[in-house]
Amino acid sequence: MSDSSNLPGQHGDGTGESRGAVDLSAGHHLEASPDRLPAHFPNPGLPPHQHRHGDDDPAAAKRYERQVASLFLMSMVATVLFAVAYFAIDDQSVITLPIIGNVLALHVALGVTLGLSLLGIGLGAVHWAKTLMSDEEVVEERHPQRSSEEDREGFVAILEEGAESSQIQRRPLIKYTLGGALGLFAIPLGLQLVGSLGPLPGNDLSTSLWDSRINGRKRRLVRDPEGTAIRLSDVTMGSVFHVLPEGIDETEQPLNEKVKASVLLVRLDEAKIKSARQRSWGIDGVVAYSKICTHVGCPVGLYEQQTHHLLCPCHQSTFDMTDDCKVIFGPAKRPLPQLKISVDGAGYLVADQGFAEPVGPSFWERG
Ligand code: FES
């Protein structure tokens, strides 16, 4: 226990409340009293070195070396099994585990093998440090910015000393198995980063339901979600319609078919439309554009009537509807694709053809 005569009085925040203190040198908790706080806490330091068999027994050191190498080997085997499981196990296979119940076999296999792989590296490193590495305390003083040449040389010398102390040069079994374990561990990372990105879209984003006809005639534009057809006269100046193609059957068509075909329909003052193609692909100033943002695919749903700007709420890409929906702000790089529309014999808006460009974000094969 500390001598109370060595503990000068300190009164903290002046609230009169007493505070507890810990005497680290003795490991005891002092009674809460402002008069008994120590001036500073002693550095507990490292525990004293305890003799290990490997310190002076080459046979024991060799045994530890093999144990460490075995753990790194376990990691290597688990990593290889991870890669095998990634390709060999069907991603729909389900197994039943006690307590947990039904789970995908692939997830279990990847989790267990990746866990064992990391465990092998971790246990190997800890066992190596505890049995063979030096436990001398090394102190590096802080210094401003670039060190002096002398310090830099000293640092290199310390590194070399550390390498020597870890015995990595003298123990090739550990060196190579650790290299193998860490090197192979790049495989699961690479597989997850590259192999699990999903299939390339191919032609999928270049086509939509607007490309096909229904009962031999062009598809009408219908309100989302009501499904009612829209007449040209319904689209008054300033109004905005969220539109889908006629004939979407949600029980038959996958959700992405509906999403790909979603469109925003507005009426603009024809005199404000800057592009001749945009004008000719609309009718009387009524124009239709894909709602899928060309940045990363969020729905672009905020229309600003005064400026005729369309805003994507995800990352604030802004498209100018009077200028062929070109990007005027934000991370998107392409205009929104336009849908060419006209009016059928009954006065309803119809799509003449699908989008001229793929909808949504950029991708590698996009022309
Ligand atoms: S998805 Fe539209 S701005 Fe990012």
mmCIF file of C-alpha atoms and ligand atoms in Angstrom:
data_model
loop_
_atom_site.group_PDB
_atom_site.id
_atom_site.type_symbol
_atom_site.label_atom_id
_atom_site.label_comp_id
_atom_site.label_asym_id
_atom_site.label_seq_id
_atom_site.Cartn_x
_atom_site.Cartn_y
_atom_site.Cartn_z
ATOM 1 C CA MET A 1 0.000 0.000 0.000
ATOM 2 C CA SER A 2 1.313 3.494 -0.798
ATOM 3 C CA ASP A 3 2.488 5.735 1.964
ATOM 4 C CA SER A 4 -0.071 8.492 2.377
ATOM 5 C CA SER A 5 2.750 11.023 3.039
ATOM 6 C CA ASN A 6 3.757 10.654 -0.668
ATOM 7 C CA LEU A 7 0.290 11.572 -1.918
ATOM 8 C CA PRO A 8 -0.074 15.360 -2.208
ATOM 9 C CA GLY A 9 -3.588 16.713 -1.936
ATOM 10 C CA GLN A 10 -5.438 17.288 -5.231
ATOM 11 C CA HIS A 11 -8.943 18.653 -5.304
ATOM 12 C CA GLY A 12 -10.078 17.876 -8.833
ATOM 13 C CA ASP A 13 -13.009 19.969 -10.029
ATOM 14 C CA GLY A 14 -13.702 21.729 -6.777
ATOM 15 C CA THR A 15 -17.172 20.275 -6.407
ATOM 16 C CA GLY A 16 -16.244 18.776 -3.100
ATOM 17 C CA GLU A 17 -17.033 15.298 -4.405
ATOM 18 C CA SER A 18 -14.451 12.686 -3.543
ATOM 19 C CA ARG A 19 -12.840 10.590 -6.283
ATOM 20 C CA GLY A 20 -11.388 7.109 -6.154
ATOM 21 C CA ALA A 21 -7.797 6.304 -7.225
ATOM 22 C CA VAL A 22 -5.911 3.156 -8.131
ATOM 23 C CA ASP A 23 -2.510 2.436 -6.635
ATOM 24 C CA LEU A 24 -0.987 0.566 -9.576
ATOM 25 C CA SER A 25 2.264 -0.248 -7.845
ATOM 26 C CA ALA A 26 0.413 -2.186 -5.203
ATOM 27 C CA GLY A 27 -2.618 -3.178 -7.274
ATOM 28 C CA HIS A 28 -5.019 -1.984 -4.575
ATOM 29 C CA HIS A 29 -7.946 0.355 -4.821
ATOM 30 C CA LEU A 30 -7.487 3.296 -2.469
ATOM 31 C CA GLU A 31 -10.230 4.722 -0.363
ATOM 32 C CA ALA A 32 -11.968 7.588 -2.174
ATOM 33 C CA SER A 33 -10.330 10.726 -0.776
ATOM 34 C CA PRO A 34 -8.921 13.824 -2.572
ATOM 35 C CA ASP A 35 -6.001 13.876 -0.114
ATOM 36 C CA ARG A 36 -4.806 10.432 -1.115
ATOM 37 C CA LEU A 37 -4.500 10.800 -4.923
ATOM 38 C CA PRO A 38 -0.925 10.047 -6.117
ATOM 39 C CA ALA A 39 1.066 12.737 -7.967
ATOM 40 C CA HIS A 40 1.483 10.334 -10.875
ATOM 41 C CA PHE A 41 0.840 6.715 -11.606
ATOM 42 C CA PRO A 42 3.912 4.506 -11.886
ATOM 43 C CA ASN A 43 4.532 2.698 -15.139
ATOM 44 C CA PRO A 44 3.650 -0.920 -14.449
ATOM 45 C CA GLY A 45 6.140 -2.043 -17.152
ATOM 46 C CA LEU A 46 6.293 -5.549 -18.531
ATOM 47 C CA PRO A 47 6.158 -8.586 -16.302
ATOM 48 C CA PRO A 48 9.642 -9.994 -15.646
ATOM 49 C CA HIS A 49 10.969 -12.526 -18.127
ATOM 50 C CA GLN A 50 10.015 -16.045 -17.261
ATOM 51 C CA HIS A 51 12.302 -18.799 -18.320
ATOM 52 C CA ARG A 52 11.008 -20.834 -21.287
ATOM 53 C CA HIS A 53 12.244 -24.250 -22.327
ATOM 54 C CA GLY A 54 13.059 -22.941 -25.787
ATOM 55 C CA ASP A 55 15.448 -20.289 -24.397
ATOM 56 C CA ASP A 56 18.302 -22.709 -23.845
ATOM 57 C CA ASP A 57 17.057 -26.073 -25.084
ATOM 58 C CA PRO A 58 17.434 -26.413 -28.899
ATOM 59 C CA ALA A 59 15.231 -29.545 -28.910
ATOM 60 C CA ALA A 60 12.401 -27.683 -27.172
ATOM 61 C CA ALA A 61 12.846 -24.722 -29.520
ATOM 62 C CA LYS A 62 12.611 -27.085 -32.471
ATOM 63 C CA ARG A 63 9.425 -28.566 -31.017
ATOM 64 C CA TYR A 64 7.894 -25.111 -30.662
ATOM 65 C CA GLU A 65 8.905 -24.328 -34.205
ATOM 66 C CA ARG A 66 7.040 -27.400 -35.471
ATOM 67 C CA GLN A 67 3.971 -26.465 -33.423
ATOM 68 C CA VAL A 68 3.944 -22.967 -34.899
ATOM 69 C CA ALA A 69 4.421 -24.352 -38.409
ATOM 70 C CA SER A 70 1.551 -26.821 -37.836
ATOM 71 C CA LEU A 71 -0.801 -23.954 -37.018
ATOM 72 C CA PHE A 72 0.224 -22.073 -40.158
ATOM 73 C CA LEU A 73 -0.247 -25.303 -42.138
ATOM 74 C CA MET A 74 -3.730 -25.671 -40.645
ATOM 75 C CA SER A 75 -4.478 -22.171 -41.938
ATOM 76 C CA MET A 76 -3.220 -23.091 -45.413
ATOM 77 C CA VAL A 77 -5.352 -26.234 -45.572
ATOM 78 C CA ALA A 78 -8.436 -24.302 -44.408
ATOM 79 C CA THR A 79 -7.829 -21.638 -47.049
ATOM 80 C CA VAL A 80 -7.585 -24.234 -49.804
ATOM 81 C CA LEU A 81 -10.797 -25.863 -48.508
ATOM 82 C CA PHE A 82 -12.458 -22.440 -48.600
ATOM 83 C CA ALA A 83 -11.612 -22.130 -52.296
ATOM 84 C CA VAL A 84 -12.815 -25.685 -52.991
ATOM 85 C CA ALA A 85 -16.083 -25.085 -51.131
ATOM 86 C CA TYR A 86 -16.619 -21.805 -52.975
ATOM 87 C CA PHE A 87 -16.782 -23.624 -56.299
ATOM 88 C CA ALA A 88 -17.950 -27.106 -55.293
ATOM 89 C CA ILE A 89 -20.954 -26.465 -53.038
ATOM 90 C CA ASP A 90 -24.250 -25.523 -54.634
ATOM 91 C CA ASP A 91 -25.411 -22.136 -53.319
ATOM 92 C CA GLN A 92 -28.961 -23.445 -52.853
ATOM 93 C CA SER A 93 -28.128 -26.563 -50.778
ATOM 94 C CA VAL A 94 -29.599 -26.420 -47.304
ATOM 95 C CA ILE A 95 -28.419 -28.385 -44.270
ATOM 96 C CA THR A 96 -29.951 -28.651 -40.823
ATOM 97 C CA LEU A 97 -27.762 -27.850 -37.824
ATOM 98 C CA PRO A 98 -28.658 -28.479 -34.201
ATOM 99 C CA ILE A 99 -30.052 -25.379 -32.425
ATOM 100 C CA ILE A 100 -29.569 -23.138 -35.507
ATOM 101 C CA GLY A 101 -31.888 -25.057 -37.854
ATOM 102 C CA ASN A 102 -31.823 -24.796 -41.662
ATOM 103 C CA VAL A 103 -28.875 -22.922 -43.160
ATOM 104 C CA LEU A 104 -27.210 -22.759 -46.551
ATOM 105 C CA ALA A 105 -24.413 -25.334 -46.730
ATOM 106 C CA LEU A 106 -22.213 -22.931 -48.690
ATOM 107 C CA HIS A 107 -22.394 -20.282 -45.970
ATOM 108 C CA VAL A 108 -21.481 -22.797 -43.274
ATOM 109 C CA ALA A 109 -18.550 -24.155 -45.283
ATOM 110 C CA LEU A 110 -17.181 -20.711 -46.139
ATOM 111 C CA GLY A 111 -17.585 -19.466 -42.568
ATOM 112 C CA VAL A 112 -15.930 -22.484 -40.959
ATOM 113 C CA THR A 113 -12.991 -22.648 -43.374
ATOM 114 C CA LEU A 114 -12.355 -18.905 -43.303
ATOM 115 C CA GLY A 115 -12.543 -18.972 -39.491
ATOM 116 C CA LEU A 116 -10.045 -21.844 -39.278
ATOM 117 C CA SER A 117 -7.780 -20.080 -41.736
ATOM 118 C CA LEU A 118 -7.644 -16.923 -39.621
ATOM 119 C CA LEU A 119 -7.449 -18.915 -36.404
ATOM 120 C CA GLY A 120 -4.395 -20.822 -37.672
ATOM 121 C CA ILE A 121 -2.538 -17.611 -38.521
ATOM 122 C CA GLY A 122 -3.519 -15.968 -35.221
ATOM 123 C CA LEU A 123 -2.681 -18.913 -32.967
ATOM 124 C CA GLY A 124 0.572 -19.543 -34.854
ATOM 125 C CA ALA A 125 1.684 -15.938 -34.384
ATOM 126 C CA VAL A 126 0.772 -15.922 -30.665
ATOM 127 C CA HIS A 127 2.453 -19.263 -30.003
ATOM 128 C CA TRP A 128 5.562 -18.107 -31.879
ATOM 129 C CA ALA A 129 5.712 -14.909 -29.818
ATOM 130 C CA LYS A 130 5.206 -16.721 -26.517
ATOM 131 C CA THR A 131 7.673 -19.543 -27.061
ATOM 132 C CA LEU A 132 10.472 -18.306 -29.321
ATOM 133 C CA MET A 133 10.481 -14.535 -29.787
ATOM 134 C CA SER A 134 12.366 -12.292 -27.419
ATOM 135 C CA ASP A 135 10.197 -10.556 -24.804
ATOM 136 C CA GLU A 136 12.566 -7.620 -24.309
ATOM 137 C CA GLU A 137 10.815 -4.275 -24.129
ATOM 138 C CA VAL A 138 11.779 -1.957 -26.988
ATOM 139 C CA VAL A 139 11.063 1.766 -26.621
ATOM 140 C CA GLU A 140 10.924 4.154 -29.570
ATOM 141 C CA GLU A 141 10.877 7.814 -28.566
ATOM 142 C CA ARG A 142 8.585 10.181 -30.427
ATOM 143 C CA HIS A 143 10.286 12.641 -32.724
ATOM 144 C CA PRO A 144 9.158 15.370 -35.109
ATOM 145 C CA GLN A 145 8.534 14.483 -38.775
ATOM 146 C CA ARG A 146 11.531 12.946 -40.548
ATOM 147 C CA SER A 147 14.076 11.316 -38.295
ATOM 148 C CA SER A 148 17.769 12.154 -38.407
ATOM 149 C CA GLU A 149 20.019 9.887 -40.445
ATOM 150 C CA GLU A 150 21.354 8.506 -37.246
ATOM 151 C CA ASP A 151 17.854 7.600 -36.056
ATOM 152 C CA ARG A 152 16.988 6.064 -39.403
ATOM 153 C CA GLU A 153 20.049 3.872 -39.323
ATOM 154 C CA GLY A 154 19.201 3.001 -35.758
ATOM 155 C CA PHE A 155 15.682 2.014 -36.860
ATOM 156 C CA VAL A 156 17.048 -0.288 -39.534
ATOM 157 C CA ALA A 157 19.359 -1.799 -36.952
ATOM 158 C CA ILE A 158 16.378 -2.358 -34.631
ATOM 159 C CA LEU A 159 14.442 -3.995 -37.440
ATOM 160 C CA GLU A 160 17.347 -6.285 -38.167
ATOM 161 C CA GLU A 161 17.668 -7.012 -34.504
ATOM 162 C CA GLY A 162 13.935 -7.789 -34.342
ATOM 163 C CA ALA A 163 14.229 -10.140 -37.303
ATOM 164 C CA GLU A 164 17.147 -11.812 -35.597
ATOM 165 C CA SER A 165 15.326 -11.963 -32.296
ATOM 166 C CA SER A 166 12.241 -13.539 -33.913
ATOM 167 C CA GLN A 167 14.602 -16.165 -35.378
ATOM 168 C CA ILE A 168 12.783 -15.973 -38.685
ATOM 169 C CA GLN A 169 16.016 -16.204 -40.677
ATOM 170 C CA ARG A 170 17.198 -19.205 -38.764
ATOM 171 C CA ARG A 171 13.862 -20.996 -38.881
ATOM 172 C CA PRO A 172 12.957 -21.440 -42.532
ATOM 173 C CA LEU A 173 10.094 -23.770 -41.663
ATOM 174 C CA ILE A 174 8.288 -20.915 -39.914
ATOM 175 C CA LYS A 175 9.312 -18.392 -42.560
ATOM 176 C CA TYR A 176 7.942 -20.406 -45.463
ATOM 177 C CA THR A 177 4.800 -21.672 -43.753
ATOM 178 C CA LEU A 178 3.929 -18.154 -42.544
ATOM 179 C CA GLY A 179 4.537 -16.841 -46.073
ATOM 180 C CA GLY A 180 2.330 -19.610 -47.455
ATOM 181 C CA ALA A 181 -0.444 -18.992 -44.941
ATOM 182 C CA LEU A 182 -0.508 -15.227 -45.533
ATOM 183 C CA GLY A 183 -0.083 -15.604 -49.288
ATOM 184 C CA LEU A 184 -2.897 -18.130 -49.623
ATOM 185 C CA PHE A 185 -5.109 -15.956 -47.479
ATOM 186 C CA ALA A 186 -5.292 -13.569 -50.440
ATOM 187 C CA ILE A 187 -7.388 -16.210 -52.249
ATOM 188 C CA PRO A 188 -10.585 -15.837 -50.185
ATOM 189 C CA LEU A 189 -10.238 -12.060 -50.306
ATOM 190 C CA GLY A 190 -9.843 -12.140 -54.086
ATOM 191 C CA LEU A 191 -12.732 -14.565 -54.509
ATOM 192 C CA GLN A 192 -15.009 -12.421 -52.401
ATOM 193 C CA LEU A 193 -13.997 -9.184 -54.119
ATOM 194 C CA VAL A 194 -14.054 -10.359 -57.712
ATOM 195 C CA GLY A 195 -15.905 -13.653 -57.823
ATOM 196 C CA SER A 196 -18.929 -12.523 -55.858
ATOM 197 C CA LEU A 197 -19.723 -9.342 -57.752
ATOM 198 C CA GLY A 198 -22.509 -11.156 -59.567
ATOM 199 C CA PRO A 199 -23.025 -11.759 -63.279
ATOM 200 C CA LEU A 200 -22.309 -9.076 -65.866
ATOM 201 C CA PRO A 201 -25.543 -7.547 -67.148
ATOM 202 C CA GLY A 202 -24.827 -8.498 -70.783
ATOM 203 C CA ASN A 203 -27.837 -7.525 -72.868
ATOM 204 C CA ASP A 204 -30.163 -7.370 -69.913
ATOM 205 C CA LEU A 205 -30.158 -3.584 -69.436
ATOM 206 C CA SER A 206 -30.385 -2.915 -73.181
ATOM 207 C CA THR A 207 -33.867 -4.386 -73.447
ATOM 208 C CA SER A 208 -37.099 -3.779 -71.578
ATOM 209 C CA LEU A 209 -40.800 -4.510 -71.907
ATOM 210 C CA TRP A 210 -41.076 -1.387 -74.058
ATOM 211 C CA ASP A 211 -39.302 -3.308 -76.874
ATOM 212 C CA SER A 212 -42.146 -5.801 -77.201
ATOM 213 C CA ARG A 213 -45.751 -5.384 -78.367
ATOM 214 C CA ILE A 214 -48.900 -6.542 -76.651
ATOM 215 C CA ASN A 215 -51.566 -8.323 -78.745
ATOM 216 C CA GLY A 216 -49.772 -7.063 -81.838
ATOM 217 C CA ARG A 217 -50.008 -3.378 -80.957
ATOM 218 C CA LYS A 218 -47.711 -0.855 -79.278
ATOM 219 C CA ARG A 219 -47.769 -0.834 -75.482
ATOM 220 C CA ARG A 220 -49.660 1.995 -73.843
ATOM 221 C CA LEU A 221 -48.159 4.079 -71.063
ATOM 222 C CA VAL A 222 -50.082 3.362 -67.837
ATOM 223 C CA ARG A 223 -50.026 5.044 -64.441
ATOM 224 C CA ASP A 224 -47.964 3.395 -61.686
ATOM 225 C CA PRO A 225 -49.490 1.843 -59.583
ATOM 226 C CA GLU A 226 -53.100 2.263 -60.822
ATOM 227 C CA GLY A 227 -52.423 0.688 -64.222
ATOM 228 C CA THR A 228 -54.766 3.055 -66.092
ATOM 229 C CA ALA A 229 -53.832 4.241 -69.568
ATOM 230 C CA ILE A 230 -52.876 7.892 -70.063
ATOM 231 C CA ARG A 231 -54.304 10.167 -72.749
ATOM 232 C CA LEU A 232 -52.191 12.943 -74.215
ATOM 233 C CA SER A 233 -54.741 15.432 -72.892
ATOM 234 C CA ASP A 234 -54.256 14.094 -69.307
ATOM 235 C CA VAL A 235 -50.708 15.395 -69.245
ATOM 236 C CA THR A 236 -51.150 19.050 -68.431
ATOM 237 C CA MET A 237 -48.330 21.571 -68.132
ATOM 238 C CA GLY A 238 -46.405 20.949 -64.901
ATOM 239 C CA SER A 239 -47.921 17.538 -64.155
ATOM 240 C CA VAL A 240 -45.701 14.502 -63.587
ATOM 241 C CA PHE A 241 -46.667 10.863 -64.137
ATOM 242 C CA HIS A 242 -44.894 7.775 -62.869
ATOM 243 C CA VAL A 243 -45.382 5.326 -65.706
ATOM 244 C CA LEU A 244 -45.094 1.616 -66.488
ATOM 245 C CA PRO A 245 -45.788 -0.313 -69.703
ATOM 246 C CA GLU A 246 -49.255 -1.761 -70.173
ATOM 247 C CA GLY A 247 -49.516 -5.490 -69.540
ATOM 248 C CA ILE A 248 -47.050 -5.950 -66.679
ATOM 249 C CA ASP A 249 -47.972 -9.121 -64.870
ATOM 250 C CA GLU A 250 -46.263 -9.064 -61.499
ATOM 251 C CA THR A 251 -46.870 -12.768 -61.002
ATOM 252 C CA GLU A 252 -45.059 -13.632 -64.221
ATOM 253 C CA GLN A 253 -42.521 -10.881 -64.756
ATOM 254 C CA PRO A 254 -39.613 -10.577 -62.328
ATOM 255 C CA LEU A 255 -39.382 -7.340 -60.386
ATOM 256 C CA ASN A 256 -36.381 -6.121 -62.382
ATOM 257 C CA GLU A 257 -38.488 -6.102 -65.582
ATOM 258 C CA LYS A 258 -40.850 -3.669 -63.911
ATOM 259 C CA VAL A 259 -38.008 -1.549 -62.550
ATOM 260 C CA LYS A 260 -36.179 -1.388 -65.892
ATOM 261 C CA ALA A 261 -39.287 -0.153 -67.665
ATOM 262 C CA SER A 262 -40.248 2.558 -65.170
ATOM 263 C CA VAL A 263 -40.538 5.983 -66.735
ATOM 264 C CA LEU A 264 -41.245 9.580 -65.775
ATOM 265 C CA LEU A 265 -43.624 11.501 -68.033
ATOM 266 C CA VAL A 266 -43.906 15.313 -68.058
ATOM 267 C CA ARG A 267 -45.167 18.052 -70.324
ATOM 268 C CA LEU A 268 -42.716 20.844 -71.125
ATOM 269 C CA ASP A 269 -43.133 24.083 -72.982
ATOM 270 C CA GLU A 270 -42.040 22.971 -76.471
ATOM 271 C CA ALA A 271 -40.218 26.260 -77.001
ATOM 272 C CA LYS A 272 -37.906 25.406 -74.073
ATOM 273 C CA ILE A 273 -36.854 22.033 -75.444
ATOM 274 C CA LYS A 274 -33.298 22.459 -76.708
ATOM 275 C CA SER A 275 -32.730 19.203 -78.601
ATOM 276 C CA ALA A 276 -34.491 18.457 -81.916
ATOM 277 C CA ARG A 277 -34.336 14.714 -81.272
ATOM 278 C CA GLN A 278 -35.873 15.153 -77.836
ATOM 279 C CA ARG A 279 -38.723 17.149 -79.369
ATOM 280 C CA SER A 280 -39.350 14.594 -82.095
ATOM 281 C CA TRP A 281 -39.307 11.678 -79.609
ATOM 282 C CA GLY A 282 -42.054 13.363 -77.596
ATOM 283 C CA ILE A 283 -45.395 14.765 -78.638
ATOM 284 C CA ASP A 284 -46.615 18.323 -78.079
ATOM 285 C CA GLY A 285 -43.913 18.815 -75.439
ATOM 286 C CA VAL A 286 -44.817 15.600 -73.574
ATOM 287 C CA VAL A 287 -41.618 13.600 -73.024
ATOM 288 C CA ALA A 288 -40.830 10.315 -71.270
ATOM 289 C CA TYR A 289 -37.500 9.401 -69.671
ATOM 290 C CA SER A 290 -36.188 6.377 -67.793
ATOM 291 C CA LYS A 291 -36.492 6.781 -64.032
ATOM 292 C CA ILE A 292 -33.359 4.754 -63.307
ATOM 293 C CA CYS A 293 -30.420 6.979 -62.397
ATOM 294 C CA THR A 294 -27.368 6.487 -64.581
ATOM 295 C CA HIS A 295 -25.111 6.743 -61.551
ATOM 296 C CA VAL A 296 -25.886 3.596 -59.554
ATOM 297 C CA GLY A 297 -29.540 3.012 -60.345
ATOM 298 C CA CYS A 298 -31.671 4.792 -57.732
ATOM 299 C CA PRO A 299 -35.096 5.997 -58.862
ATOM 300 C CA VAL A 300 -34.902 9.611 -60.039
ATOM 301 C CA GLY A 301 -38.174 10.914 -58.712
ATOM 302 C CA LEU A 302 -37.826 14.580 -57.738
ATOM 303 C CA TYR A 303 -38.994 16.955 -60.472
ATOM 304 C CA GLU A 304 -38.481 20.669 -59.990
ATOM 305 C CA GLN A 305 -41.200 22.415 -62.021
ATOM 306 C CA GLN A 306 -39.606 25.863 -62.210
ATOM 307 C CA THR A 307 -36.183 24.769 -63.425
ATOM 308 C CA HIS A 308 -37.293 21.518 -65.147
ATOM 309 C CA HIS A 309 -34.540 19.699 -63.288
ATOM 310 C CA LEU A 310 -34.809 16.078 -62.238
ATOM 311 C CA LEU A 311 -32.990 15.213 -59.030
ATOM 312 C CA CYS A 312 -31.808 11.815 -57.855
ATOM 313 C CA PRO A 313 -32.184 11.687 -54.060
ATOM 314 C CA CYS A 314 -29.337 9.211 -53.571
ATOM 315 C CA HIS A 315 -26.298 11.330 -54.505
ATOM 316 C CA GLN A 316 -27.927 14.470 -55.904
ATOM 317 C CA SER A 317 -27.262 13.880 -59.600
ATOM 318 C CA THR A 318 -29.338 16.465 -61.449
ATOM 319 C CA PHE A 319 -30.648 16.112 -65.003
ATOM 320 C CA ASP A 320 -31.943 18.924 -67.221
ATOM 321 C CA MET A 321 -35.235 17.815 -68.794
ATOM 322 C CA THR A 322 -35.173 20.627 -71.340
ATOM 323 C CA ASP A 323 -31.771 19.481 -72.631
ATOM 324 C CA ASP A 324 -32.254 15.772 -73.292
ATOM 325 C CA CYS A 325 -31.879 14.965 -69.585
ATOM 326 C CA LYS A 326 -28.153 15.693 -69.634
ATOM 327 C CA VAL A 327 -26.322 15.655 -66.308
ATOM 328 C CA ILE A 328 -25.772 19.156 -64.954
ATOM 329 C CA PHE A 329 -24.630 18.191 -61.451
ATOM 330 C CA GLY A 330 -23.559 15.155 -59.450
ATOM 331 C CA PRO A 331 -21.750 11.885 -60.016
ATOM 332 C CA ALA A 332 -23.891 10.475 -62.874
ATOM 333 C CA LYS A 333 -22.034 10.466 -66.190
ATOM 334 C CA ARG A 334 -24.788 9.829 -68.764
ATOM 335 C CA PRO A 335 -28.130 11.396 -69.642
ATOM 336 C CA LEU A 336 -31.290 9.479 -68.754
ATOM 337 C CA PRO A 337 -32.443 7.426 -71.780
ATOM 338 C CA GLN A 338 -35.547 8.796 -73.535
ATOM 339 C CA LEU A 339 -38.569 6.700 -74.552
ATOM 340 C CA LYS A 340 -40.009 7.547 -77.973
ATOM 341 C CA ILE A 341 -43.752 8.051 -77.632
ATOM 342 C CA SER A 342 -46.741 8.832 -79.829
ATOM 343 C CA VAL A 343 -50.562 8.626 -79.638
ATOM 344 C CA ASP A 344 -52.638 5.659 -80.808
ATOM 345 C CA GLY A 345 -55.991 5.819 -82.585
ATOM 346 C CA ALA A 346 -57.894 6.007 -79.277
ATOM 347 C CA GLY A 347 -55.873 8.997 -78.024
ATOM 348 C CA TYR A 348 -53.679 7.067 -75.573
ATOM 349 C CA LEU A 349 -49.924 7.522 -75.280
ATOM 350 C CA VAL A 350 -47.941 4.531 -76.574
ATOM 351 C CA ALA A 351 -44.247 3.673 -76.867
ATOM 352 C CA ASP A 352 -42.990 3.477 -80.455
ATOM 353 C CA GLN A 353 -39.912 1.461 -79.453
ATOM 354 C CA GLY A 354 -37.711 0.614 -76.464
ATOM 355 C CA PHE A 355 -35.026 2.898 -75.056
ATOM 356 C CA ALA A 356 -32.233 3.752 -77.506
ATOM 357 C CA GLU A 357 -29.570 3.193 -74.801
ATOM 358 C CA PRO A 358 -29.343 0.752 -71.895
ATOM 359 C CA VAL A 359 -31.021 2.065 -68.736
ATOM 360 C CA GLY A 360 -29.232 2.483 -65.427
ATOM 361 C CA PRO A 361 -25.578 2.695 -64.445
ATOM 362 C CA SER A 362 -22.548 2.315 -66.673
ATOM 363 C CA PHE A 363 -21.097 -1.156 -67.078
ATOM 364 C CA TRP A 364 -18.214 -2.669 -68.982
ATOM 365 C CA GLU A 365 -19.900 -3.851 -72.152
ATOM 366 C CA ARG A 366 -22.054 -0.764 -72.500
ATOM 367 C CA GLY A 367 -21.582 0.620 -75.991
HETATM 368 S S1 FES B 1 -27.816 6.845 -57.844
HETATM 369 FE FE1 FES B 1 -28.472 8.740 -58.572
HETATM 370 S S2 FES B 1 -26.923 10.072 -58.012
HETATM 371 FE FE2 FES B 1 -26.223 8.180 -57.292
#
